[in-house]
Structures are given as structure tokens and as C-alpha cells.
Amino acid sequence: MSQELDYLSRSVAVGRLSRREFLVRATALGVSPIFANSLLATAARAQGPVRGGLLKAGLSGGSSTQSLDPATFATLASLFGKCWGEYLLALTPDGRLENRIAEEIGSSADVKVWTFKIRQDVEFHNGKTVTAEDVVATLGRHSNEKSKSAALGIMRNIESLKADGRDVVITLKEPDAELPYLMTDYHLVIQPNGGNGNPAEGISAGPYKITVDEPGIRHGAERFTNFWQADKMGFADEVEIIIINDNSARVSALQGGQVHMINKVQPKVVEFVKRMPNLKVKAVSGPGHYVFVMHCNTAPFDNRDLRMALKLAMDRQEMVDKILSGYGTVGNDFPINASYPLFSDNIEQRTFDPDQANHYFRKSGHSGPILLRTSPNSFTGAVDAAQLYQQSCAKAGITLEVQRVPDDGYSEEVWNKVPFCTSFWSGRAIQSQMYSTAYLSTAPWNETRFFNERFDKLLTEARAELDEDKRKNLYREMAVIVRDEGGTIVPMFNQFIDAISDKVGGYDDGGRDELMGGYAFAKCWLAA
């Protein structure tokens, strides 16, 4: 019987037999529908990529205020950006560098001058060939203070940019041994003339061309015929992202077949989704983390004792157990975990201590309630987490008021604007990139208004240090400064939990970010 089933499933995969015909014949052989469908999925994967069809995703994180300008990308826009955007370099699922538009990389001995050779015959969606001048213009725009690019924190070390034939030559103010990793930042989409003039036009050299852009509603794209790597990406004829911010509605849309994949499955419903026929849950660990953000330069959070009281009033293990349902690990008030190279695992773990929290709260001299703003999609389970935090604060004699605000516009009107709120980070490729993006004094996304000269000096030293042991020690000191002096409360590192239909082929179970690091739409296909 097994040989006959194998023959039937392969016949479906190559189109000789319909799915319905296969199920009828498999049932006649005594096979259950669930097992029969699993055979189909296995056969489809074995056949490799299948071209055609409309691949649809239902995603959380959309907002009516989002733009196609890569300089302003937040999470949802960055996921769509992996459909139409192309980069100098990208990260592989295991964290290595992958050459994209840059086909070769070299540096001077002191890692202060870097050269990227640009691949020939890569075409933009408007028909223009990608040149070294386009790359220089792109990096120059994101290095310009006027662009307000979220990548500015990692670009400020650039002293000069030059196009020399096919080479892009980057000269740095200070040496940086890890510069190529910074070039994988999702804001650095290569655009014609760098996007100068119309950065939100949505033109790059990725596998899909934009056809629909309705912020907060849906985004769509069609396969780009002249994509330079058509054998690796762009298998569906079209891709569509539908914004579904409601958690239950997203799961229902997947279950009902309206979409083929979703992100941000709530941990508390994972087991329920696993029991649904024809669906699969994909959970990966990585650098993603949930944060409670305090502005260090705004009262009452400008008081170090108050910040310490709020850190000690956080019951981290309860958060992991009740909010993540075990799909994550406890945080330690700095944004780095074991998924990063050169992580130090010997920093004392901060734990819930209501007595010490009360001590520091009284020492701060503050009286009265503290206001925390949150929204359901500031991170998965954020409202429940805020309420748990409210309860643990009460045990320390701290009154926490929780204000729930709308999802729409949260990232533009609340995050990085109000002095205490919830948020999340998907993490970055390397420690210096994470710190440069959100903790460097001059970083546009310095969400905690953390200004520390010693920290900034250590970051500069770490970038230039070629000895990994010494660089690790520098990173350790930086972590301790952020942990003890900063305004970030990191209660937990989350797993990224997606769910897909068994009609989806090519999904890579590796990686360290949601939806294959955003490449699920470009690299997956609809099984025959």
C-alpha cells in the first residue's frame, strides 16, 4: 500500500491527479484524511518550487500612517519590503552573510575602508540597471540627518562614500570590523538614485513589483520578470498582504483559507492552532524581545532610583509563563541574548524583588501613580502583560495606571513619543547594530532617551576591536550599563510564532525572525 500511496501523491505533485481524486483513492486504501494531506504536503516539498498562483498573508502590525519610504520602515513595512526591495547583503537563516547586490566584499587592514563590488546586470523595476552610483546615493540618503532615517544610528560612522566603476568605497570615521552586517539593516533598500526625490515610490530590484499600496488595509505585488535571481525567489505570480490586526481574526482567516500564512500567533492559542487540520505552527527563537520603555530625560523616569524600582517590580518568570506560555525566555534589562555572537552569559539575572522595589521607590521620593500606555499589538499579549505588571507593582507598593490606546498609529504617535509605553524589537544581526540603533545617544530610535558618554565610547571601541575576546568584554560592560542605568525593562525574549497552510511549500524552519526574516513571501510557493 505504501508504494501505491507514494505513486498517487507524486502524481498530484506533478499534476497528473487532482487533490480530490487523490483523497478519494487514498480513503479507499484505508488512509485517514489527515494522513493523506500530510503525504500531499511532503510530496509537494519534494518536487521543489512551484510557480504560479496568488500567495496571501494576513499580518498584524499594519497602520494607515505607514509609508513605502524605507527610511521610515517599521515591522510590517519591512516585511513587505522584502518582497520588492533588494539589499547589498542579507542574513542567512543561521546568521551568516549572503551576498545580494554586492558580489564581493573587501576591507583595509585596519577595517576603516570597505569596498563592495556591485553585481552586474541587476535591474530595477523601472528598467534601469543598478549601479554603484545608486548604492552610494542610497547609503548617502540614509546617512543624511535630514532624511530622518531610522538607520542613521548605524550610518553616522561613515565619513565618505565613493563610486569607483563597479566598486562602492566606504571610508569610516572609526574602524568597524562588523560593517558588512550593518548593511543588512532592513531600511537600506537599494533604490534608483538612492530614492532621492521620491523615496516612497516603492521601486527597487526585488523579486516583486508593487501593484497595491493601501496602508492599514492591504499591500500587493506581482512577480518581477527580470529579477536577477529568479531561480531562488519570486515563485508565486502575485503576493498579497492583508492587514489583520485582530489576533482571533487572523487565525480564523488562515483556518478558513482566506490567507496562506499569518504572523504573531498568540502563545496561548498555539496548541489550539496545532490541532487544526491542514495548518502548521512555526516557532523560532532569536533576538526578538518585548520592552517597557521609560524616557530617562523625562520626570519621573529621569530618577535612577525610580527606574530601578520599576525594574525590580517586574516578575519576569510570570511573564514568560503567562504571556509567552513558555515560548520564550526571561530578559535581563538589556537587549542581547544568546542568539547573538559574543553574548556574555555571566551577567547576574535580575529577579522580581518587591521589597527592594519598594525601597528604591521610596528612595526616589516619587508619590502618586505612574502611567503606562499600551496597545494590543505593541507586542503580542501586551495588554495582558501590562495588567500583570500592574499587579506585581502593587505588591511593591507602586500604583501603576494602564492606559490602553488604539493600535492604529501607535508606532507613530505613542512609541518614541510618550515617556512610558510598551513596545517590541525583532533584534538585529549583531550587538553593535542593536546598540547603535536604539541605545547610542545620537540614534533616532533612542527610544529611552538614554545618553551615556561611557556607553557611546565603549560602542566605538567595540566596533574597532579585532580581537573577539576583547570585543566580548566591551559588549559585556555595555550590557551592564544599559541594565543598571538605562530606561529599558526587558522582561522576556519571545519566540516568533507563525502559522501556515499546508498548501505552502518552501518554508524554512530555521531562522531567527518571523516569517523567515520577512522572506517567506519571496521564497515560498503554493504547492500544486
Short mmCIF file of C-alpha atoms in Angstrom, two decimals, residues 177-378:
data_model
loop_
_atom_site.label_atom_id
_atom_site.label_comp_id
_atom_site.label_asym_id
_atom_site.label_seq_id
_atom_site.Cartn_x
_atom_site.Cartn_y
_atom_site.Cartn_z
CA ALA A 177 35.15 45.16 11.96
CA GLU A 178 31.46 44.30 11.52
CA LEU A 179 30.34 46.90 8.96
CA PRO A 180 29.01 44.34 6.42
CA TYR A 181 26.46 43.14 8.99
CA LEU A 182 25.16 46.70 9.33
CA MET A 183 24.46 46.74 5.60
CA THR A 184 21.78 44.05 6.14
CA ASP A 185 19.59 46.55 8.02
CA TYR A 186 16.08 46.37 6.59
CA HIS A 187 15.92 50.14 6.00
CA LEU A 188 18.79 50.05 3.48
CA VAL A 189 16.77 49.08 0.41
CA ILE A 190 18.76 49.96 -2.70
CA GLN A 191 16.75 52.43 -4.84
CA PRO A 192 17.33 54.28 -8.12
CA ASN A 193 19.35 57.39 -7.29
CA GLY A 194 19.03 56.32 -3.65
CA GLY A 195 15.34 57.21 -3.54
CA ASN A 196 16.20 60.89 -3.59
CA GLY A 197 13.21 62.87 -4.81
CA ASN A 198 10.57 60.20 -4.24
CA PRO A 199 11.71 57.64 -1.64
CA ALA A 200 8.17 56.28 -1.18
CA GLU A 201 7.82 55.33 -4.86
CA GLY A 202 8.44 51.70 -3.97
CA ILE A 203 10.97 50.92 -6.70
CA SER A 204 13.93 48.62 -6.09
CA ALA A 205 15.26 45.39 -7.62
CA GLY A 206 13.50 42.71 -5.56
CA PRO A 207 11.51 39.70 -6.82
CA TYR A 208 8.17 41.53 -6.88
CA LYS A 209 6.88 44.87 -8.23
CA ILE A 210 4.34 46.78 -6.17
CA THR A 211 0.80 46.88 -7.58
CA VAL A 212 -1.24 47.81 -4.49
CA ASP A 213 -0.36 50.04 -1.55
CA GLU A 214 -3.24 50.76 0.81
CA PRO A 215 -1.62 51.40 4.22
CA GLY A 216 -3.50 49.78 7.06
CA ILE A 217 -5.59 47.70 4.62
CA ARG A 218 -3.52 45.69 2.12
CA HIS A 219 -0.37 45.60 0.02
CA GLY A 220 0.14 43.67 -3.20
CA ALA A 221 2.82 42.92 -5.79
CA GLU A 222 3.37 40.92 -8.97
CA ARG A 223 6.39 38.89 -9.99
CA PHE A 224 9.17 41.00 -11.50
CA THR A 225 10.01 39.29 -14.79
CA ASN A 226 13.60 40.49 -14.88
CA PHE A 227 14.55 39.67 -11.30
CA TRP A 228 18.22 38.71 -11.26
CA GLN A 229 17.78 35.56 -9.15
CA ALA A 230 14.50 34.13 -10.45
CA ASP A 231 15.55 30.56 -9.65
CA LYS A 232 15.73 31.39 -5.92
CA MET A 233 12.79 33.74 -5.26
CA GLY A 234 9.53 35.01 -6.71
CA PHE A 235 7.66 31.77 -7.37
CA ALA A 236 4.07 32.97 -6.92
CA ASP A 237 2.60 35.11 -9.70
CA GLU A 238 1.38 37.56 -7.10
CA VAL A 239 1.64 38.17 -3.37
CA GLU A 240 -0.88 39.97 -1.19
CA ILE A 241 -0.61 41.09 2.42
CA ILE A 242 -3.90 41.78 4.17
CA ILE A 243 -3.72 43.76 7.40
CA ILE A 244 -5.49 41.82 10.16
CA ASN A 245 -4.51 43.31 13.49
CA ASP A 246 -7.06 41.33 15.48
CA ASN A 247 -5.44 38.12 16.76
CA SER A 248 -8.53 35.91 16.55
CA ALA A 249 -9.46 37.21 13.11
CA ARG A 250 -6.00 36.35 11.79
CA VAL A 251 -6.29 32.74 12.94
CA SER A 252 -9.82 32.50 11.52
CA ALA A 253 -8.65 33.83 8.17
CA LEU A 254 -5.96 31.14 7.99
CA GLN A 255 -8.31 28.41 9.14
CA GLY A 256 -10.91 29.48 6.57
CA GLY A 257 -8.43 29.55 3.71
CA GLN A 258 -8.62 33.31 3.08
CA VAL A 259 -4.85 33.53 3.62
CA HIS A 260 -1.96 31.07 3.47
CA MET A 261 0.19 32.36 6.33
CA ILE A 262 -0.08 34.59 9.38
CA ASN A 263 2.32 36.09 11.90
CA LYS A 264 2.18 36.72 15.65
CA VAL A 265 0.15 33.71 16.73
CA GLN A 266 -0.62 34.22 20.41
CA PRO A 267 1.22 31.65 22.53
CA LYS A 268 -1.96 30.85 24.45
CA VAL A 269 -3.66 29.56 21.28
CA VAL A 270 -0.71 27.68 19.78
CA GLU A 271 -1.91 24.24 20.90
CA PHE A 272 -5.39 25.03 19.57
CA VAL A 273 -3.97 26.02 16.16
CA LYS A 274 -1.80 22.90 16.08
CA ARG A 275 -4.94 20.77 16.25
CA MET A 276 -6.49 22.46 13.21
CA PRO A 277 -6.33 20.30 10.07
CA ASN A 278 -4.07 21.42 7.23
CA LEU A 279 -2.25 24.06 9.31
CA LYS A 280 1.25 24.13 10.76
CA VAL A 281 2.74 26.27 13.52
CA LYS A 282 6.27 27.57 13.01
CA ALA A 283 8.08 28.87 16.11
CA VAL A 284 11.69 30.07 16.12
CA SER A 285 13.90 31.55 18.82
CA GLY A 286 16.01 34.61 18.15
CA PRO A 287 16.84 38.13 19.32
CA GLY A 288 13.23 39.36 19.48
CA HIS A 289 12.22 40.90 22.78
CA TYR A 290 9.38 42.78 24.44
CA VAL A 291 10.12 46.03 26.25
CA PHE A 292 8.65 48.54 28.67
CA VAL A 293 10.22 51.83 27.65
CA MET A 294 11.00 54.73 30.04
CA HIS A 295 12.36 58.10 28.89
CA CYS A 296 15.43 58.74 31.02
CA ASN A 297 15.20 62.50 30.48
CA THR A 298 11.53 62.91 31.47
CA ALA A 299 10.14 63.05 35.01
CA PRO A 300 9.61 60.89 36.94
CA PHE A 301 11.76 58.48 34.88
CA ASP A 302 14.77 60.80 34.99
CA ASN A 303 15.29 59.45 38.53
CA ARG A 304 17.57 56.38 38.52
CA ASP A 305 16.05 55.06 41.76
CA LEU A 306 12.56 55.15 40.26
CA ARG A 307 13.75 53.29 37.17
CA MET A 308 15.38 50.67 39.37
CA ALA A 309 12.18 50.30 41.40
CA LEU A 310 10.18 49.62 38.23
CA LYS A 311 12.76 47.10 37.00
CA LEU A 312 12.70 45.19 40.31
CA ALA A 313 8.88 45.25 40.33
CA MET A 314 8.76 43.17 37.13
CA ASP A 315 8.04 39.46 37.61
CA ARG A 316 9.83 38.15 34.54
CA GLN A 317 9.21 34.46 35.03
CA GLU A 318 5.48 35.11 35.43
CA MET A 319 5.58 36.99 32.11
CA VAL A 320 7.25 34.08 30.33
CA ASP A 321 4.83 31.59 31.87
CA LYS A 322 1.59 33.51 31.38
CA ILE A 323 2.19 35.77 28.38
CA LEU A 324 4.52 33.57 26.33
CA SER A 325 3.17 30.24 27.62
CA GLY A 326 6.78 29.13 27.74
CA TYR A 327 7.55 30.21 24.15
CA GLY A 328 10.46 32.38 25.22
CA THR A 329 12.97 33.14 27.97
CA VAL A 330 13.37 35.75 30.71
CA GLY A 331 15.08 39.04 29.89
CA ASN A 332 17.61 40.96 31.95
CA ASP A 333 17.02 44.62 31.03
CA PHE A 334 19.45 44.75 28.13
CA PRO A 335 18.56 43.81 24.53
CA ILE A 336 21.02 40.96 23.95
CA ASN A 337 20.58 37.22 24.46
CA ALA A 338 22.35 34.01 23.46
CA SER A 339 21.25 34.32 19.83
CA TYR A 340 23.94 36.99 19.37
CA PRO A 341 27.62 36.26 18.80
CA LEU A 342 29.83 37.26 21.76
CA PHE A 343 26.97 37.14 24.27
CA SER A 344 28.11 37.15 27.93
CA ASP A 345 26.14 34.63 29.99
CA ASN A 346 27.73 35.63 33.31
CA ILE A 347 25.74 38.81 34.00
CA GLU A 348 23.65 38.43 37.14
CA GLN A 349 19.99 37.76 36.35
CA ARG A 350 17.62 40.39 37.73
CA THR A 351 14.61 38.86 39.51
CA PHE A 352 11.33 40.05 40.99
CA ASP A 353 12.03 41.65 44.37
CA PRO A 354 9.05 43.64 45.70
CA ASP A 355 10.86 44.63 48.92
CA GLN A 356 13.82 46.14 47.06
CA ALA A 357 11.46 47.70 44.53
CA ASN A 358 9.61 49.41 47.37
CA HIS A 359 12.94 50.53 48.87
CA TYR A 360 14.03 52.24 45.65
CA PHE A 361 10.56 53.67 45.03
CA ARG A 362 10.57 55.36 48.45
CA LYS A 363 14.17 56.48 47.93
CA SER A 364 13.17 58.17 44.66
CA GLY A 365 10.83 60.50 46.51
CA HIS A 366 8.08 60.00 43.96
CA SER A 367 4.49 59.71 45.09
CA GLY A 368 1.33 59.02 43.17
CA PRO A 369 0.51 56.73 40.26
CA ILE A 370 2.68 56.04 37.21
CA LEU A 371 1.05 55.96 33.77
CA LEU A 372 1.87 53.19 31.30
CA ARG A 373 0.44 53.28 27.77
CA THR A 374 -0.01 50.09 25.77
CA SER A 375 -1.90 48.64 22.81
CA PRO A 376 -2.74 45.05 21.84
CA ASN A 377 -0.22 44.93 19.02
CA SER A 378 2.63 46.86 20.65
#
